[in-house]
Amino acid sequence: GAVVSQHPSRVICKSGTSVKIECRSLDFQATTMFWYRQFPKKSLMLMATSNEGSKATYEQGVEKDKFLINHASLTLSTLTVTSAHPEDSSFYICSAEGTGEMYEQYFGPGTRLTVT
Amino acid sequence: GQNIDQPTEMTATEGAIVQINCTYQTSGFNGLFWYQQHAGEAPTFLSYNVLDGLEEKGRFSSFLSRSKGYSYLLLKELQMKDSASYLCAVVDSNYQLIWGAGTKLIIKP
């Protein structure tokens, strides 16, 4: 149980285009999902917290107009990187918060974005 | 299928040493991460192993044996602040992260 999937797993896009990344909780409902960005050999950087049915909460320094987050259902959150630039190339990871008492997080496999 | 196993919970005493094991079965291997995560916070990078052997970084050390599909995280001189979840994650042949469920470490005085 507690499986989180991401799609696509890998994407290459041209500079200036937009890319949508999906995060799904496959066998549980997640009212809260988190979006992270990972730099090589660095800690995961929390970008935003996504709550079902409401606006996402962005961390300081993260442009909400560039990284659009939508949490339309209890099993799906999407991250859209708009007008992508090469510096947006990174590994994007989502996690979904479980419904247990400990609010454990279940991580997705990540999406590798390369902007050319 | 791909699988990462690590103990669900461990308890240790302040000042002692604890070893958290992680075994994996994945399609390919391109490195293994250990992260520390305190409740309500983002995971913090601890180590990255891609070659066999032990890497030491202060009180924390990480060991990898690729032939055995095995890694451990060794924490010495435990402090109360080390109480956290420790996540093992393997990068597979497609450069996807396969996550373990995490080990909750409880430190007692």
PDB file of C-alpha atoms in Angstrom:
ATOM      1  CA  GLY A   1       0.000   0.000   0.000  1.00  0.00           C
ATOM      2  CA  ALA A   2       0.837   3.722   0.068  1.00  0.00           C
ATOM      3  CA  VAL A   3       2.186   3.993  -3.476  1.00  0.00           C
ATOM      4  CA  VAL A   4       2.800   7.332  -5.124  1.00  0.00           C
ATOM      5  CA  SER A   5       3.397   7.604  -8.855  1.00  0.00           C
ATOM      6  CA  GLN A   6       4.662  10.414 -11.032  1.00  0.00           C
ATOM      7  CA  HIS A   7       4.251  10.975 -14.731  1.00  0.00           C
ATOM      8  CA  PRO A   8       6.254  11.449 -16.805  1.00  0.00           C
ATOM      9  CA  SER A   9       9.364   9.923 -15.331  1.00  0.00           C
ATOM     10  CA  ARG A  10      11.574  11.835 -17.698  1.00  0.00           C
ATOM     11  CA  VAL A  11      10.890  14.771 -19.985  1.00  0.00           C
ATOM     12  CA  ILE A  12      12.969  16.902 -22.308  1.00  0.00           C
ATOM     13  CA  CYS A  13      11.494  20.175 -23.474  1.00  0.00           C
ATOM     14  CA  LYS A  14      12.605  23.270 -25.303  1.00  0.00           C
ATOM     15  CA  SER A  15      13.210  26.555 -23.575  1.00  0.00           C
ATOM     16  CA  GLY A  16      10.040  28.623 -23.371  1.00  0.00           C
ATOM     17  CA  THR A  17       7.611  25.721 -23.347  1.00  0.00           C
ATOM     18  CA  SER A  18       5.554  24.449 -20.420  1.00  0.00           C
ATOM     19  CA  VAL A  19       5.669  21.017 -18.845  1.00  0.00           C
ATOM     20  CA  LYS A  20       3.087  19.368 -16.619  1.00  0.00           C
ATOM     21  CA  ILE A  21       4.079  16.748 -14.052  1.00  0.00           C
ATOM     22  CA  GLU A  22       1.452  14.571 -12.392  1.00  0.00           C
ATOM     23  CA  CYS A  23       1.636  13.093  -8.909  1.00  0.00           C
ATOM     24  CA  ARG A  24      -0.874  10.419  -7.946  1.00  0.00           C
ATOM     25  CA  SER A  25      -1.529   8.521  -4.749  1.00  0.00           C
ATOM     26  CA  LEU A  26      -2.551   5.138  -6.086  1.00  0.00           C
ATOM     27  CA  ASP A  27      -4.164   3.409  -3.144  1.00  0.00           C
ATOM     28  CA  PHE A  28      -4.924   6.100  -0.631  1.00  0.00           C
ATOM     29  CA  GLN A  29      -6.356   9.563  -0.518  1.00  0.00           C
ATOM     30  CA  ALA A  30      -4.021  12.424   0.161  1.00  0.00           C
ATOM     31  CA  THR A  31      -5.413  15.762   1.210  1.00  0.00           C
ATOM     32  CA  THR A  32      -1.898  17.118   1.288  1.00  0.00           C
ATOM     33  CA  MET A  33       0.871  16.632  -1.254  1.00  0.00           C
ATOM     34  CA  PHE A  34       4.299  18.184  -1.334  1.00  0.00           C
ATOM     35  CA  TRP A  35       6.474  19.155  -4.269  1.00  0.00           C
ATOM     36  CA  TYR A  36      10.246  19.058  -3.925  1.00  0.00           C
ATOM     37  CA  ARG A  37      13.143  19.876  -6.148  1.00  0.00           C
ATOM     38  CA  GLN A  38      16.393  17.986  -5.853  1.00  0.00           C
ATOM     39  CA  PHE A  39      19.772  19.317  -6.824  1.00  0.00           C
ATOM     40  CA  PRO A  40      22.676  16.865  -7.234  1.00  0.00           C
ATOM     41  CA  LYS A  41      23.803  15.470  -3.875  1.00  0.00           C
ATOM     42  CA  LYS A  42      21.755  18.074  -2.079  1.00  0.00           C
ATOM     43  CA  SER A  43      18.808  17.926   0.252  1.00  0.00           C
ATOM     44  CA  LEU A  44      15.356  17.971  -1.183  1.00  0.00           C
ATOM     45  CA  MET A  45      14.130  21.539  -1.406  1.00  0.00           C
ATOM     46  CA  LEU A  46      10.474  21.940  -0.552  1.00  0.00           C
ATOM     47  CA  MET A  47       8.833  24.057  -3.214  1.00  0.00           C
ATOM     48  CA  ALA A  48       5.215  24.053  -2.136  1.00  0.00           C
ATOM     49  CA  THR A  49       2.537  22.311  -0.143  1.00  0.00           C
ATOM     50  CA  SER A  50      -0.531  21.369  -2.102  1.00  0.00           C
ATOM     51  CA  ASN A  51      -3.900  20.985  -0.368  1.00  0.00           C
ATOM     52  CA  GLU A  52      -6.860  19.462  -2.122  1.00  0.00           C
ATOM     53  CA  GLY A  53      -9.408  22.066  -3.124  1.00  0.00           C
ATOM     54  CA  SER A  54      -7.383  25.089  -2.094  1.00  0.00           C
ATOM     55  CA  LYS A  55      -4.446  27.136  -3.280  1.00  0.00           C
ATOM     56  CA  ALA A  56      -0.976  25.781  -2.787  1.00  0.00           C
ATOM     57  CA  THR A  57       1.342  27.267  -0.197  1.00  0.00           C
ATOM     58  CA  TYR A  58       4.678  28.191  -1.743  1.00  0.00           C
ATOM     59  CA  GLU A  59       7.996  28.346   0.061  1.00  0.00           C
ATOM     60  CA  GLN A  60       9.931  31.571   0.069  1.00  0.00           C
ATOM     61  CA  GLY A  61      11.782  32.144  -3.153  1.00  0.00           C
ATOM     62  CA  VAL A  62       9.596  29.858  -5.267  1.00  0.00           C
ATOM     63  CA  GLU A  63       7.747  31.688  -8.032  1.00  0.00           C
ATOM     64  CA  LYS A  64       4.114  30.647  -7.887  1.00  0.00           C
ATOM     65  CA  ASP A  65       3.421  32.003 -11.382  1.00  0.00           C
ATOM     66  CA  LYS A  66       6.200  29.874 -12.792  1.00  0.00           C
ATOM     67  CA  PHE A  67       5.466  26.687 -10.882  1.00  0.00           C
ATOM     68  CA  LEU A  68       1.710  26.224 -11.067  1.00  0.00           C
ATOM     69  CA  ILE A  69       0.279  23.652  -8.700  1.00  0.00           C
ATOM     70  CA  ASN A  70      -3.190  22.209  -8.882  1.00  0.00           C
ATOM     71  CA  HIS A  71      -4.601  19.666  -6.431  1.00  0.00           C
ATOM     72  CA  ALA A  72      -7.950  18.931  -8.028  1.00  0.00           C
ATOM     73  CA  SER A  73      -8.702  15.645  -6.314  1.00  0.00           C
ATOM     74  CA  LEU A  74      -7.670  13.598  -3.305  1.00  0.00           C
ATOM     75  CA  THR A  75      -5.396  11.456  -5.458  1.00  0.00           C
ATOM     76  CA  LEU A  76      -3.893  13.877  -7.954  1.00  0.00           C
ATOM     77  CA  SER A  77      -1.701  16.950  -7.804  1.00  0.00           C
ATOM     78  CA  THR A  78      -0.024  18.532 -10.804  1.00  0.00           C
ATOM     79  CA  LEU A  79       2.994  20.784 -11.119  1.00  0.00           C
ATOM     80  CA  THR A  80       3.296  22.830 -14.292  1.00  0.00           C
ATOM     81  CA  VAL A  81       6.622  24.449 -15.046  1.00  0.00           C
ATOM     82  CA  THR A  82       5.720  27.402 -17.261  1.00  0.00           C
ATOM     83  CA  SER A  83       8.063  29.034 -19.758  1.00  0.00           C
ATOM     84  CA  ALA A  84      10.793  26.614 -18.793  1.00  0.00           C
ATOM     85  CA  HIS A  85      14.427  27.658 -18.893  1.00  0.00           C
ATOM     86  CA  PRO A  86      17.585  25.521 -18.755  1.00  0.00           C
ATOM     87  CA  GLU A  87      18.074  26.457 -15.095  1.00  0.00           C
ATOM     88  CA  ASP A  88      14.772  24.737 -14.347  1.00  0.00           C
ATOM     89  CA  SER A  89      16.369  21.433 -15.322  1.00  0.00           C
ATOM     90  CA  SER A  90      16.215  19.324 -12.226  1.00  0.00           C
ATOM     91  CA  PHE A  91      14.681  16.351 -10.512  1.00  0.00           C
ATOM     92  CA  TYR A  92      11.171  17.072  -9.234  1.00  0.00           C
ATOM     93  CA  ILE A  93       9.794  14.808  -6.526  1.00  0.00           C
ATOM     94  CA  CYS A  94       6.357  14.753  -4.985  1.00  0.00           C
ATOM     95  CA  SER A  95       5.182  13.169  -1.793  1.00  0.00           C
ATOM     96  CA  ALA A  96       1.735  12.489  -0.432  1.00  0.00           C
ATOM     97  CA  GLU A  97       0.820  12.681   3.211  1.00  0.00           C
ATOM     98  CA  GLY A  98      -0.743   9.592   4.662  1.00  0.00           C
ATOM     99  CA  THR A  99      -3.870   9.550   6.742  1.00  0.00           C
ATOM    100  CA  GLY A 100      -2.322   7.834   9.732  1.00  0.00           C
ATOM    101  CA  GLU A 101      -1.670   9.479  13.066  1.00  0.00           C
ATOM    102  CA  MET A 102       1.971  10.163  12.237  1.00  0.00           C
ATOM    103  CA  TYR A 103       1.230  12.035   8.996  1.00  0.00           C
ATOM    104  CA  GLU A 104       3.908  10.037   7.252  1.00  0.00           C
ATOM    105  CA  GLN A 105       4.983  11.049   3.772  1.00  0.00           C
ATOM    106  CA  TYR A 106       5.183   8.676   0.832  1.00  0.00           C
ATOM    107  CA  PHE A 107       7.519   9.736  -1.925  1.00  0.00           C
ATOM    108  CA  GLY A 108       7.103   9.419  -5.665  1.00  0.00           C
ATOM    109  CA  PRO A 109       9.879   8.198  -7.966  1.00  0.00           C
ATOM    110  CA  GLY A 110      10.605  11.657  -9.287  1.00  0.00           C
ATOM    111  CA  THR A 111      10.514  13.335 -12.684  1.00  0.00           C
ATOM    112  CA  ARG A 112      13.714  14.330 -14.395  1.00  0.00           C
ATOM    113  CA  LEU A 113      13.206  17.525 -16.373  1.00  0.00           C
ATOM    114  CA  THR A 114      15.760  18.644 -18.928  1.00  0.00           C
ATOM    115  CA  VAL A 115      15.230  21.979 -20.630  1.00  0.00           C
ATOM    116  CA  THR A 116      17.283  22.525 -23.779  1.00  0.00           C
TER     117      THR A 116
ATOM    118  CA  GLY B   1       9.516  -5.759  -8.701  1.00  0.00           C
ATOM    119  CA  GLN B   2      11.668  -3.176  -7.046  1.00  0.00           C
ATOM    120  CA  ASN B   3      11.933  -3.177  -3.302  1.00  0.00           C
ATOM    121  CA  ILE B   4      13.703  -1.344  -0.512  1.00  0.00           C
ATOM    122  CA  ASP B   5      13.592  -2.768   3.001  1.00  0.00           C
ATOM    123  CA  GLN B   6      14.496  -0.985   6.188  1.00  0.00           C
ATOM    124  CA  PRO B   7      13.251  -1.451   9.750  1.00  0.00           C
ATOM    125  CA  THR B   8      10.148   0.485  10.647  1.00  0.00           C
ATOM    126  CA  GLU B   9      11.344   1.687  14.009  1.00  0.00           C
ATOM    127  CA  MET B  10      14.444   1.544  16.195  1.00  0.00           C
ATOM    128  CA  THR B  11      15.185   2.737  19.693  1.00  0.00           C
ATOM    129  CA  ALA B  12      18.596   3.688  21.036  1.00  0.00           C
ATOM    130  CA  THR B  13      20.123   5.441  24.027  1.00  0.00           C
ATOM    131  CA  GLU B  14      21.702   8.879  24.018  1.00  0.00           C
ATOM    132  CA  GLY B  15      25.470   8.603  23.567  1.00  0.00           C
ATOM    133  CA  ALA B  16      25.278   5.132  22.039  1.00  0.00           C
ATOM    134  CA  ILE B  17      25.759   3.884  18.473  1.00  0.00           C
ATOM    135  CA  VAL B  18      22.987   2.693  16.171  1.00  0.00           C
ATOM    136  CA  GLN B  19      23.088   1.061  12.750  1.00  0.00           C
ATOM    137  CA  ILE B  20      20.146   1.368  10.378  1.00  0.00           C
ATOM    138  CA  ASN B  21      20.143  -1.238   7.634  1.00  0.00           C
ATOM    139  CA  CYS B  22      18.735  -0.957   4.141  1.00  0.00           C
ATOM    140  CA  THR B  23      18.487  -3.804   1.642  1.00  0.00           C
ATOM    141  CA  TYR B  24      17.395  -3.274  -1.912  1.00  0.00           C
ATOM    142  CA  GLN B  25      16.346  -5.139  -5.023  1.00  0.00           C
ATOM    143  CA  THR B  26      16.154  -2.805  -7.979  1.00  0.00           C
ATOM    144  CA  SER B  27      16.482  -2.851 -11.728  1.00  0.00           C
ATOM    145  CA  GLY B  28      19.965  -1.449 -11.954  1.00  0.00           C
ATOM    146  CA  PHE B  29      21.817   0.703  -9.502  1.00  0.00           C
ATOM    147  CA  ASN B  30      23.098   4.236  -9.846  1.00  0.00           C
ATOM    148  CA  GLY B  31      23.649   5.170  -6.252  1.00  0.00           C
ATOM    149  CA  LEU B  32      22.030   5.159  -2.848  1.00  0.00           C
ATOM    150  CA  PHE B  33      20.951   8.094  -0.728  1.00  0.00           C
ATOM    151  CA  TRP B  34      20.359   8.420   2.981  1.00  0.00           C
ATOM    152  CA  TYR B  35      18.137  11.245   4.165  1.00  0.00           C
ATOM    153  CA  GLN B  36      17.128  12.415   7.624  1.00  0.00           C
ATOM    154  CA  GLN B  37      13.655  13.773   8.093  1.00  0.00           C
ATOM    155  CA  HIS B  38      12.314  15.450  11.212  1.00  0.00           C
ATOM    156  CA  ALA B  39       8.560  15.566  11.537  1.00  0.00           C
ATOM    157  CA  GLY B  40       7.062  18.362   9.497  1.00  0.00           C
ATOM    158  CA  GLU B  41      10.299  19.156   7.697  1.00  0.00           C
ATOM    159  CA  ALA B  42      11.797  18.314   4.310  1.00  0.00           C
ATOM    160  CA  PRO B  43      14.283  15.448   4.160  1.00  0.00           C
ATOM    161  CA  THR B  44      17.887  16.490   4.696  1.00  0.00           C
ATOM    162  CA  PHE B  45      20.654  14.917   2.636  1.00  0.00           C
ATOM    163  CA  LEU B  46      23.034  12.790   4.696  1.00  0.00           C
ATOM    164  CA  SER B  47      25.035  10.715   2.244  1.00  0.00           C
ATOM    165  CA  TYR B  48      25.326   9.350  -1.257  1.00  0.00           C
ATOM    166  CA  ASN B  49      27.127   6.067  -1.979  1.00  0.00           C
ATOM    167  CA  VAL B  50      27.766   4.718  -5.447  1.00  0.00           C
ATOM    168  CA  LEU B  51      30.927   2.663  -4.807  1.00  0.00           C
ATOM    169  CA  ASP B  52      31.385  -0.116  -2.269  1.00  0.00           C
ATOM    170  CA  GLY B  53      32.787   0.800   1.072  1.00  0.00           C
ATOM    171  CA  LEU B  54      32.377   3.064   4.024  1.00  0.00           C
ATOM    172  CA  GLU B  55      32.076   6.814   3.861  1.00  0.00           C
ATOM    173  CA  GLU B  56      32.468   8.711   7.085  1.00  0.00           C
ATOM    174  CA  LYS B  57      31.146  12.181   7.695  1.00  0.00           C
ATOM    175  CA  GLY B  58      31.404  13.298  11.280  1.00  0.00           C
ATOM    176  CA  ARG B  59      29.132  11.271  13.539  1.00  0.00           C
ATOM    177  CA  PHE B  60      27.434   9.667  10.548  1.00  0.00           C
ATOM    178  CA  SER B  61      28.865   6.949   8.307  1.00  0.00           C
ATOM    179  CA  SER B  62      27.300   5.117   5.405  1.00  0.00           C
ATOM    180  CA  PHE B  63      28.309   1.755   4.011  1.00  0.00           C
ATOM    181  CA  LEU B  64      27.469   0.149   0.686  1.00  0.00           C
ATOM    182  CA  SER B  65      27.843  -3.364  -0.692  1.00  0.00           C
ATOM    183  CA  ARG B  66      26.493  -3.522  -4.233  1.00  0.00           C
ATOM    184  CA  SER B  67      26.980  -7.261  -4.541  1.00  0.00           C
ATOM    185  CA  LYS B  68      24.790  -7.818  -1.484  1.00  0.00           C
ATOM    186  CA  GLY B  69      22.285  -5.084  -2.252  1.00  0.00           C
ATOM    187  CA  TYR B  70      22.923  -3.704   1.196  1.00  0.00           C
ATOM    188  CA  SER B  71      23.673  -0.430   2.874  1.00  0.00           C
ATOM    189  CA  TYR B  72      23.708   0.822   6.410  1.00  0.00           C
ATOM    190  CA  LEU B  73      23.773   4.176   8.109  1.00  0.00           C
ATOM    191  CA  LEU B  74      25.805   4.293  11.303  1.00  0.00           C
ATOM    192  CA  LEU B  75      25.153   7.017  13.828  1.00  0.00           C
ATOM    193  CA  LYS B  76      27.637   7.495  16.661  1.00  0.00           C
ATOM    194  CA  GLU B  77      27.445   9.466  19.898  1.00  0.00           C
ATOM    195  CA  LEU B  78      23.712   9.715  19.564  1.00  0.00           C
ATOM    196  CA  GLN B  79      22.056  12.963  20.547  1.00  0.00           C
ATOM    197  CA  MET B  80      18.419  13.609  21.286  1.00  0.00           C
ATOM    198  CA  LYS B  81      18.189  15.716  18.128  1.00  0.00           C
ATOM    199  CA  ASP B  82      18.969  12.582  16.101  1.00  0.00           C
ATOM    200  CA  SER B  83      15.431  11.396  16.799  1.00  0.00           C
ATOM    201  CA  ALA B  84      13.970  11.436  13.295  1.00  0.00           C
ATOM    202  CA  SER B  85      13.040   9.244  10.371  1.00  0.00           C
ATOM    203  CA  TYR B  86      15.876   7.987   8.185  1.00  0.00           C
ATOM    204  CA  LEU B  87      15.080   7.324   4.550  1.00  0.00           C
ATOM    205  CA  CYS B  88      17.022   5.060   2.220  1.00  0.00           C
ATOM    206  CA  ALA B  89      16.556   5.697  -1.513  1.00  0.00           C
ATOM    207  CA  VAL B  90      18.148   3.918  -4.480  1.00  0.00           C
ATOM    208  CA  VAL B  91      18.585   5.363  -7.957  1.00  0.00           C
ATOM    209  CA  ASP B  92      17.684   2.670 -10.466  1.00  0.00           C
ATOM    210  CA  SER B  93      18.802   2.142 -14.056  1.00  0.00           C
ATOM    211  CA  ASN B  94      16.279   4.729 -15.291  1.00  0.00           C
ATOM    212  CA  TYR B  95      17.547   7.228 -12.746  1.00  0.00           C
ATOM    213  CA  GLN B  96      14.306   6.955 -10.813  1.00  0.00           C
ATOM    214  CA  LEU B  97      14.358   7.117  -7.026  1.00  0.00           C
ATOM    215  CA  ILE B  98      13.085   4.030  -5.251  1.00  0.00           C
ATOM    216  CA  TRP B  99      12.266   4.976  -1.692  1.00  0.00           C
ATOM    217  CA  GLY B 100      12.320   2.902   1.445  1.00  0.00           C
ATOM    218  CA  ALA B 101       9.497   3.474   3.908  1.00  0.00           C
ATOM    219  CA  GLY B 102      11.864   5.059   6.371  1.00  0.00           C
ATOM    220  CA  THR B 103      13.099   4.056   9.806  1.00  0.00           C
ATOM    221  CA  LYS B 104      11.816   6.011  12.763  1.00  0.00           C
ATOM    222  CA  LEU B 105      14.660   6.359  15.257  1.00  0.00           C
ATOM    223  CA  ILE B 106      13.749   7.084  18.847  1.00  0.00           C
ATOM    224  CA  ILE B 107      16.520   8.275  21.171  1.00  0.00           C
ATOM    225  CA  LYS B 108      16.027   7.827  24.898  1.00  0.00           C
ATOM    226  CA  PRO B 109      17.998   9.631  27.606  1.00  0.00           C
TER     227      PRO B 109
END
